[in-house]
PDB file of C-alpha atoms in Angstrom:
ATOM      1  CA  MET A  21     129.420 117.722 132.367  1.00 42.00           C
ATOM      2  CA  ARG A  22     128.711 114.856 130.430  1.00 42.00           C
ATOM      3  CA  ARG A  23     125.947 113.747 132.943  1.00 45.00           C
ATOM      4  CA  ARG A  24     124.189 117.398 132.546  1.00 46.00           C
ATOM      5  CA  TRP A  25     124.386 117.110 128.738  1.00 41.00           C
ATOM      6  CA  LYS A  26     122.549 113.824 128.861  1.00 46.00           C
ATOM      7  CA  ARG A  27     120.102 115.122 131.134  1.00 47.00           C
ATOM      8  CA  ARG A  28     119.415 117.986 128.672  1.00 53.00           C
ATOM      9  CA  ALA A  29     119.343 115.698 125.749  1.00 47.00           C
ATOM     10  CA  LEU A  30     116.749 113.422 127.626  1.00 46.00           C
ATOM     11  CA  TRP A  31     114.592 116.546 128.430  1.00 47.00           C
ATOM     12  CA  ALA A  32     114.877 117.644 124.877  1.00 49.00           C
ATOM     13  CA  ALA A  33     114.052 114.416 123.516  1.00 45.00           C
ATOM     14  CA  LEU A  34     111.059 114.113 126.025  1.00 42.00           C
ATOM     15  CA  LEU A  35     109.706 117.453 124.913  1.00 48.00           C
ATOM     16  CA  LEU A  36     110.025 116.696 121.256  1.00 43.00           C
ATOM     17  CA  GLY A  37     108.051 113.410 122.042  1.00 49.00           C
ATOM     18  CA  ALA A  38     105.304 115.227 123.632  1.00 49.00           C
ATOM     19  CA  ALA A  39     105.264 117.717 120.712  1.00 47.00           C
ATOM     20  CA  LEU A  40     104.511 114.845 118.684  1.00 44.00           C
ATOM     21  CA  LEU A  41     101.344 114.233 120.314  1.00 46.00           C
ATOM     22  CA  ALA A  42      99.966 117.757 119.395  1.00 47.00           C
ATOM     23  CA  ILE A  43     100.688 117.259 115.494  1.00 47.00           C
ATOM     24  CA  PRO A  44      98.616 115.159 113.216  1.00 45.00           C
ATOM     25  CA  ALA A  45     101.579 112.798 111.954  1.00 47.00           C
ATOM     26  CA  THR A  46     102.254 109.218 111.978  1.00 49.00           C
ATOM     27  CA  VAL A  47     104.948 107.700 114.295  1.00 46.00           C
ATOM     28  CA  ALA A  48     107.009 106.862 111.203  1.00 49.00           C
ATOM     29  CA  GLN A  49     106.847 110.377 110.064  1.00 54.00           C
ATOM     30  CA  ALA A  50     107.635 111.770 113.466  1.00 46.00           C
ATOM     31  CA  THR A  51     110.662 109.462 113.499  1.00 48.00           C
ATOM     32  CA  ALA A  52     111.868 110.202 109.967  1.00 52.00           C
ATOM     33  CA  ALA A  53     111.645 114.162 110.889  1.00 49.00           C
ATOM     34  CA  LEU A  54     113.402 113.495 114.373  1.00 44.00           C
ATOM     35  CA  GLY A  55     116.105 111.431 112.517  1.00 51.00           C
ATOM     36  CA  ALA A  56     116.726 114.218 110.190  1.00 50.00           C
ATOM     37  CA  HIS A  57     117.426 116.745 113.118  1.00 47.00           C
ATOM     38  CA  ILE A  58     119.293 114.915 115.781  1.00 45.00           C
ATOM     39  CA  GLU A  59     122.822 113.660 115.579  1.00 44.00           C
ATOM     40  CA  ARG A  60     123.302 110.105 114.569  1.00 43.00           C
ATOM     41  CA  SER A  61     125.088 109.139 117.983  1.00 46.00           C
ATOM     42  CA  SER A  62     124.245 105.821 119.354  1.00 53.00           C
ATOM     43  CA  ILE A  63     122.921 107.236 122.644  1.00 56.00           C
ATOM     44  CA  MET A  64     120.641 109.931 120.741  1.00 49.00           C
ATOM     45  CA  ARG A  65     119.245 107.131 118.523  1.00 50.00           C
ATOM     46  CA  LYS A  66     118.450 105.020 121.677  1.00 52.00           C
ATOM     47  CA  LEU A  67     116.832 108.076 123.438  1.00 51.00           C
ATOM     48  CA  VAL A  68     114.873 109.031 120.163  1.00 51.00           C
ATOM     49  CA  LEU A  69     113.571 105.294 120.031  1.00 49.00           C
ATOM     50  CA  LEU A  70     112.737 105.539 123.728  1.00 45.00           C
ATOM     51  CA  CYS A  71     110.773 108.767 123.346  1.00 48.00           C
ATOM     52  CA  VAL A  72     109.072 107.378 120.323  1.00 45.00           C
ATOM     53  CA  ALA A  73     107.982 104.222 122.254  1.00 45.00           C
ATOM     54  CA  ILE A  74     106.760 106.425 124.969  1.00 51.00           C
ATOM     55  CA  VAL A  75     104.764 108.580 122.609  1.00 45.00           C
ATOM     56  CA  THR A  76     103.184 105.503 121.078  1.00 48.00           C
ATOM     57  CA  ALA A  77     102.350 104.018 124.362  1.00 44.00           C
ATOM     58  CA  LEU A  78     100.697 107.411 125.298  1.00 44.00           C
ATOM     59  CA  ALA A  79      98.779 107.512 122.138  1.00 47.00           C
ATOM     60  CA  ALA A  80      97.497 104.100 122.680  1.00 46.00           C
ATOM     61  CA  LEU A  81      96.576 104.722 126.036  1.00 44.00           C
ATOM     62  CA  GLY A  82      94.790 107.817 125.044  1.00 49.00           C
ATOM     63  CA  ALA A  83      92.952 105.929 122.286  1.00 46.00           C
ATOM     64  CA  ALA A  84      91.862 103.442 124.919  1.00 44.00           C
ATOM     65  CA  VAL A  85      90.795 105.925 127.543  1.00 43.00           C
ATOM     66  CA  ALA A  86      88.889 107.874 124.635  1.00 43.00           C
ATOM     67  CA  SER A  87      87.023 104.570 123.863  1.00 45.00           C
ATOM     68  CA  ALA A  88      86.400 103.674 127.439  1.00 45.00           C
ATOM     69  CA  SER A  89      85.015 107.332 128.221  1.00 53.00           C
ATOM     70  CA  GLY A  90      82.357 107.093 125.522  1.00 65.00           C
ATOM     71  CA  THR A  91      83.422 108.195 122.057  1.00 82.00           C
ATOM     72  CA  GLU A  92      80.534 108.615 119.871  1.00 88.00           C
ATOM     73  CA  THR A  93      80.560 108.134 116.059  1.00 92.00           C
ATOM     74  CA  MET A  94      77.872 109.261 113.733  1.00 93.00           C
ATOM     75  CA  ALA A  95      77.669 109.202 109.738  1.00 93.00           C
ATOM     76  CA  PHE A  96      75.504 111.222 107.580  1.00 94.00           C
ATOM     77  CA  ILE A  97      74.833 111.952 103.950  1.00 93.00           C
ATOM     78  CA  ALA A  98      74.790 115.523 103.160  1.00 93.00           C
ATOM     79  CA  VAL A  99      72.659 116.658 100.239  1.00 94.00           C
ATOM     80  CA  GLY A 100      73.198 120.345  99.335  1.00 92.00           C
ATOM     81  CA  ASP A 101      70.375 122.704  98.633  1.00 88.00           C
ATOM     82  CA  ALA A 102      71.240 124.605  95.486  1.00 86.00           C
ATOM     83  CA  LYS A 103      68.748 127.240  96.419  1.00 90.00           C
ATOM     84  CA  SER A 104      70.542 127.997  99.382  1.00 90.00           C
ATOM     85  CA  GLU A 105      73.666 128.742  97.932  1.00 91.00           C
ATOM     86  CA  VAL A 106      75.062 132.349  97.718  1.00 93.00           C
ATOM     87  CA  ARG A 107      78.629 132.975  96.287  1.00 90.00           C
ATOM     88  CA  VAL A 108      80.465 136.325  96.754  1.00 92.00           C
ATOM     89  CA  ASP A 109      83.049 136.362  94.026  1.00 90.00           C
ATOM     90  CA  VAL A 110      85.535 139.306  94.625  1.00 89.00           C
ATOM     91  CA  GLY A 111      88.577 139.789  92.357  1.00 80.00           C
ATOM     92  CA  LYS A 112      89.128 137.456  89.426  1.00 81.00           C
ATOM     93  CA  LYS A 113      86.412 135.046  88.236  1.00 82.00           C
ATOM     94  CA  GLY A 114      86.051 131.643  90.035  1.00 76.00           C
ATOM     95  CA  GLU A 115      87.489 130.857  93.626  1.00 77.00           C
ATOM     96  CA  SER A 116      90.043 133.225  94.589  1.00 83.00           C
ATOM     97  CA  PRO A 117      91.275 134.955  97.564  1.00 88.00           C
ATOM     98  CA  GLY A 118      88.649 136.976  99.287  1.00 89.00           C
ATOM     99  CA  ASP A 119      85.663 134.920  97.824  1.00 91.00           C
ATOM    100  CA  SER A 120      83.274 133.322 100.130  1.00 91.00           C
ATOM    101  CA  VAL A 121      80.280 130.998  99.833  1.00 90.00           C
ATOM    102  CA  PHE A 122      77.261 130.380 102.033  1.00 94.00           C
ATOM    103  CA  PHE A 123      75.010 127.089 101.804  1.00 94.00           C
ATOM    104  CA  ALA A 124      72.805 124.695 103.540  1.00 95.00           C
ATOM    105  CA  GLU A 125      72.491 120.904 103.383  1.00 95.00           C
ATOM    106  CA  ARG A 126      70.037 118.172 104.525  1.00 95.00           C
ATOM    107  CA  LEU A 127      71.620 115.475 106.609  1.00 95.00           C
ATOM    108  CA  LEU A 128      70.452 111.885 106.118  1.00 95.00           C
ATOM    109  CA  GLU A 129      70.814 108.797 107.918  1.00 93.00           C
ATOM    110  CA  ASN A 130      69.701 105.616 106.300  1.00 92.00           C
ATOM    111  CA  GLY A 131      67.976 107.765 103.800  1.00 91.00           C
ATOM    112  CA  LYS A 132      65.948 109.510 106.263  1.00 95.00           C
ATOM    113  CA  LYS A 133      66.385 113.413 107.147  1.00 95.00           C
ATOM    114  CA  VAL A 134      67.639 113.845 110.618  1.00 95.00           C
ATOM    115  CA  GLY A 135      69.080 117.412 110.463  1.00 95.00           C
ATOM    116  CA  ARG A 136      70.598 120.077 108.487  1.00 96.00           C
ATOM    117  CA  THR A 137      73.739 122.190 108.177  1.00 95.00           C
ATOM    118  CA  GLU A 138      74.569 125.748 107.383  1.00 95.00           C
ATOM    119  CA  ILE A 139      78.144 126.478 106.370  1.00 94.00           C
ATOM    120  CA  THR A 140      80.180 129.429 105.362  1.00 93.00           C
ATOM    121  CA  CYS A 141      83.530 129.226 103.672  1.00 90.00           C
ATOM    122  CA  ALA A 142      85.992 131.996 102.901  1.00 91.00           C
ATOM    123  CA  PHE A 143      88.770 131.282 100.390  1.00 88.00           C
ATOM    124  CA  TYR A 144      92.399 132.321 100.768  1.00 85.00           C
ATOM    125  CA  SER A 145      93.621 130.863  97.425  1.00 82.00           C
ATOM    126  CA  GLU A 146      92.025 129.028  94.326  1.00 76.00           C
ATOM    127  CA  THR A 147      92.185 125.661  96.088  1.00 77.00           C
ATOM    128  CA  ALA A 148      92.020 126.364 100.074  1.00 83.00           C
ATOM    129  CA  GLY A 149      89.798 128.115 102.293  1.00 87.00           C
ATOM    130  CA  ARG A 150      88.538 128.314 106.089  1.00 90.00           C
ATOM    131  CA  CYS A 151      85.128 126.892 106.795  1.00 91.00           C
ATOM    132  CA  PHE A 152      82.884 126.695 109.578  1.00 93.00           C
ATOM    133  CA  GLY A 153      79.454 125.350 110.079  1.00 95.00           C
ATOM    134  CA  THR A 154      76.618 124.249 112.247  1.00 96.00           C
ATOM    135  CA  LEU A 155      75.019 120.718 112.249  1.00 96.00           C
ATOM    136  CA  ARG A 156      71.569 120.884 113.436  1.00 96.00           C
ATOM    137  CA  LEU A 157      70.683 117.435 114.809  1.00 96.00           C
ATOM    138  CA  PRO A 158      67.821 115.984 117.147  1.00 95.00           C
ATOM    139  CA  GLY A 159      68.896 117.155 120.858  1.00 94.00           C
ATOM    140  CA  GLY A 160      71.406 120.143 119.843  1.00 95.00           C
ATOM    141  CA  THR A 161      73.885 121.471 117.468  1.00 96.00           C
ATOM    142  CA  ILE A 162      77.688 120.741 116.627  1.00 96.00           C
ATOM    143  CA  GLU A 163      79.818 123.526 115.675  1.00 96.00           C
ATOM    144  CA  ALA A 164      82.664 122.543 113.543  1.00 95.00           C
ATOM    145  CA  GLY A 165      85.370 124.497 111.362  1.00 94.00           C
ATOM    146  CA  GLY A 166      88.832 124.669 109.959  1.00 91.00           C
ATOM    147  CA  SER A 167      90.923 125.031 107.055  1.00 86.00           C
ATOM    148  CA  GLU A 168      89.788 123.141 103.889  1.00 74.00           C
ATOM    149  CA  LEU A 169      92.671 122.283 101.454  1.00 67.00           C
ATOM    150  CA  GLY A 170      90.529 121.187  98.699  1.00 68.00           C
ATOM    151  CA  GLY A 171      90.801 117.588  97.456  1.00 74.00           C
ATOM    152  CA  LYS A 172      87.964 114.827  97.829  1.00 85.00           C
ATOM    153  CA  SER A 173      88.390 114.457 101.707  1.00 88.00           C
ATOM    154  CA  PHE A 174      89.554 116.643 104.513  1.00 88.00           C
ATOM    155  CA  SER A 175      88.735 116.900 108.321  1.00 90.00           C
ATOM    156  CA  VAL A 176      87.614 119.986 110.493  1.00 92.00           C
ATOM    157  CA  ALA A 177      87.531 120.173 114.346  1.00 94.00           C
ATOM    158  CA  VAL A 178      84.490 120.146 116.154  1.00 95.00           C
ATOM    159  CA  LEU A 179      84.481 123.277 118.259  1.00 94.00           C
ATOM    160  CA  GLY A 180      81.579 122.813 120.628  1.00 94.00           C
ATOM    161  CA  GLY A 181      77.936 122.461 120.499  1.00 94.00           C
ATOM    162  CA  THR A 182      74.600 122.940 122.168  1.00 95.00           C
ATOM    163  CA  GLY A 183      72.058 120.781 123.996  1.00 95.00           C
ATOM    164  CA  LYS A 184      73.443 117.086 124.262  1.00 92.00           C
ATOM    165  CA  TYR A 185      76.458 118.188 122.322  1.00 93.00           C
ATOM    166  CA  ALA A 186      77.613 120.980 124.820  1.00 93.00           C
ATOM    167  CA  ASP A 187      81.153 120.962 125.301  1.00 88.00           C
ATOM    168  CA  ALA A 188      81.729 118.756 122.253  1.00 91.00           C
ATOM    169  CA  THR A 189      85.166 117.896 120.845  1.00 94.00           C
ATOM    170  CA  GLY A 190      86.344 115.722 118.291  1.00 95.00           C
ATOM    171  CA  ALA A 191      86.489 115.923 114.401  1.00 94.00           C
ATOM    172  CA  VAL A 192      84.136 115.757 111.273  1.00 94.00           C
ATOM    173  CA  ARG A 193      85.564 114.124 108.300  1.00 93.00           C
ATOM    174  CA  ILE A 194      84.036 115.149 105.060  1.00 92.00           C
ATOM    175  CA  THR A 195      84.216 113.184 101.883  1.00 93.00           C
ATOM    176  CA  GLN A 196      82.858 114.485  98.457  1.00 90.00           C
ATOM    177  CA  LEU A 197      80.636 111.980  96.780  1.00 92.00           C
ATOM    178  CA  GLY A 198      80.086 114.088  93.547  1.00 87.00           C
ATOM    179  CA  GLY A 199      77.248 116.578  92.683  1.00 85.00           C
ATOM    180  CA  MET A 200      75.916 118.121  95.789  1.00 88.00           C
ATOM    181  CA  ARG A 201      76.364 115.139  98.140  1.00 93.00           C
ATOM    182  CA  ALA A 202      79.013 114.515 100.783  1.00 93.00           C
ATOM    183  CA  ARG A 203      79.520 111.846 103.625  1.00 95.00           C
ATOM    184  CA  TYR A 204      80.145 113.295 107.038  1.00 94.00           C
ATOM    185  CA  GLU A 205      81.745 111.282 109.733  1.00 95.00           C
ATOM    186  CA  VAL A 206      81.367 112.964 113.045  1.00 95.00           C
ATOM    187  CA  GLU A 207      83.581 111.519 116.035  1.00 95.00           C
ATOM    188  CA  LEU A 208      82.876 113.085 119.149  1.00 93.00           C
ATOM    189  CA  ALA A 209      85.206 112.608 122.234  1.00 88.00           C
ATOM    190  CA  GLY A 210      83.532 111.717 125.369  1.00 66.00           C
TER     191      GLY A 210
END
């Protein structure tokens, strides 16, 4: 009976460890969250620590495989085109649920234009929305989108692309620089 309990506890801990790979949290946050929900027995603590070690090793292995398989990183400065911006303001004045905005940007690399973006965002609160956009670059396009929770910096997922970016995956980190300028850091998984 005790053996079966240990086996179930081990499987539960392994499944929790695997789930940690799917959520964007640091190992320290994951350990704290697990510690808050799991009994404080020494066997369980050892299992949790073992799972955290396994998850950390798998994450490091995944990062090594990604870098070995040709992860590509690109950085651009996006400059908004004020004439392209179209806002739809429903409900109360200013950004509120149901509002949307459409705009385009020039993408610069080392001060030289290398592409453009076309982006649409729909707001579901005064400070948060869901944005989708196309980065048009030499050789193809990159589609990206996700929830934007306001603030100076946020990330959205790469959802695919065309041309040399067909089947692209990864993330785009967007950092607001002020005015109508932003820094785009695109990381594509090989």
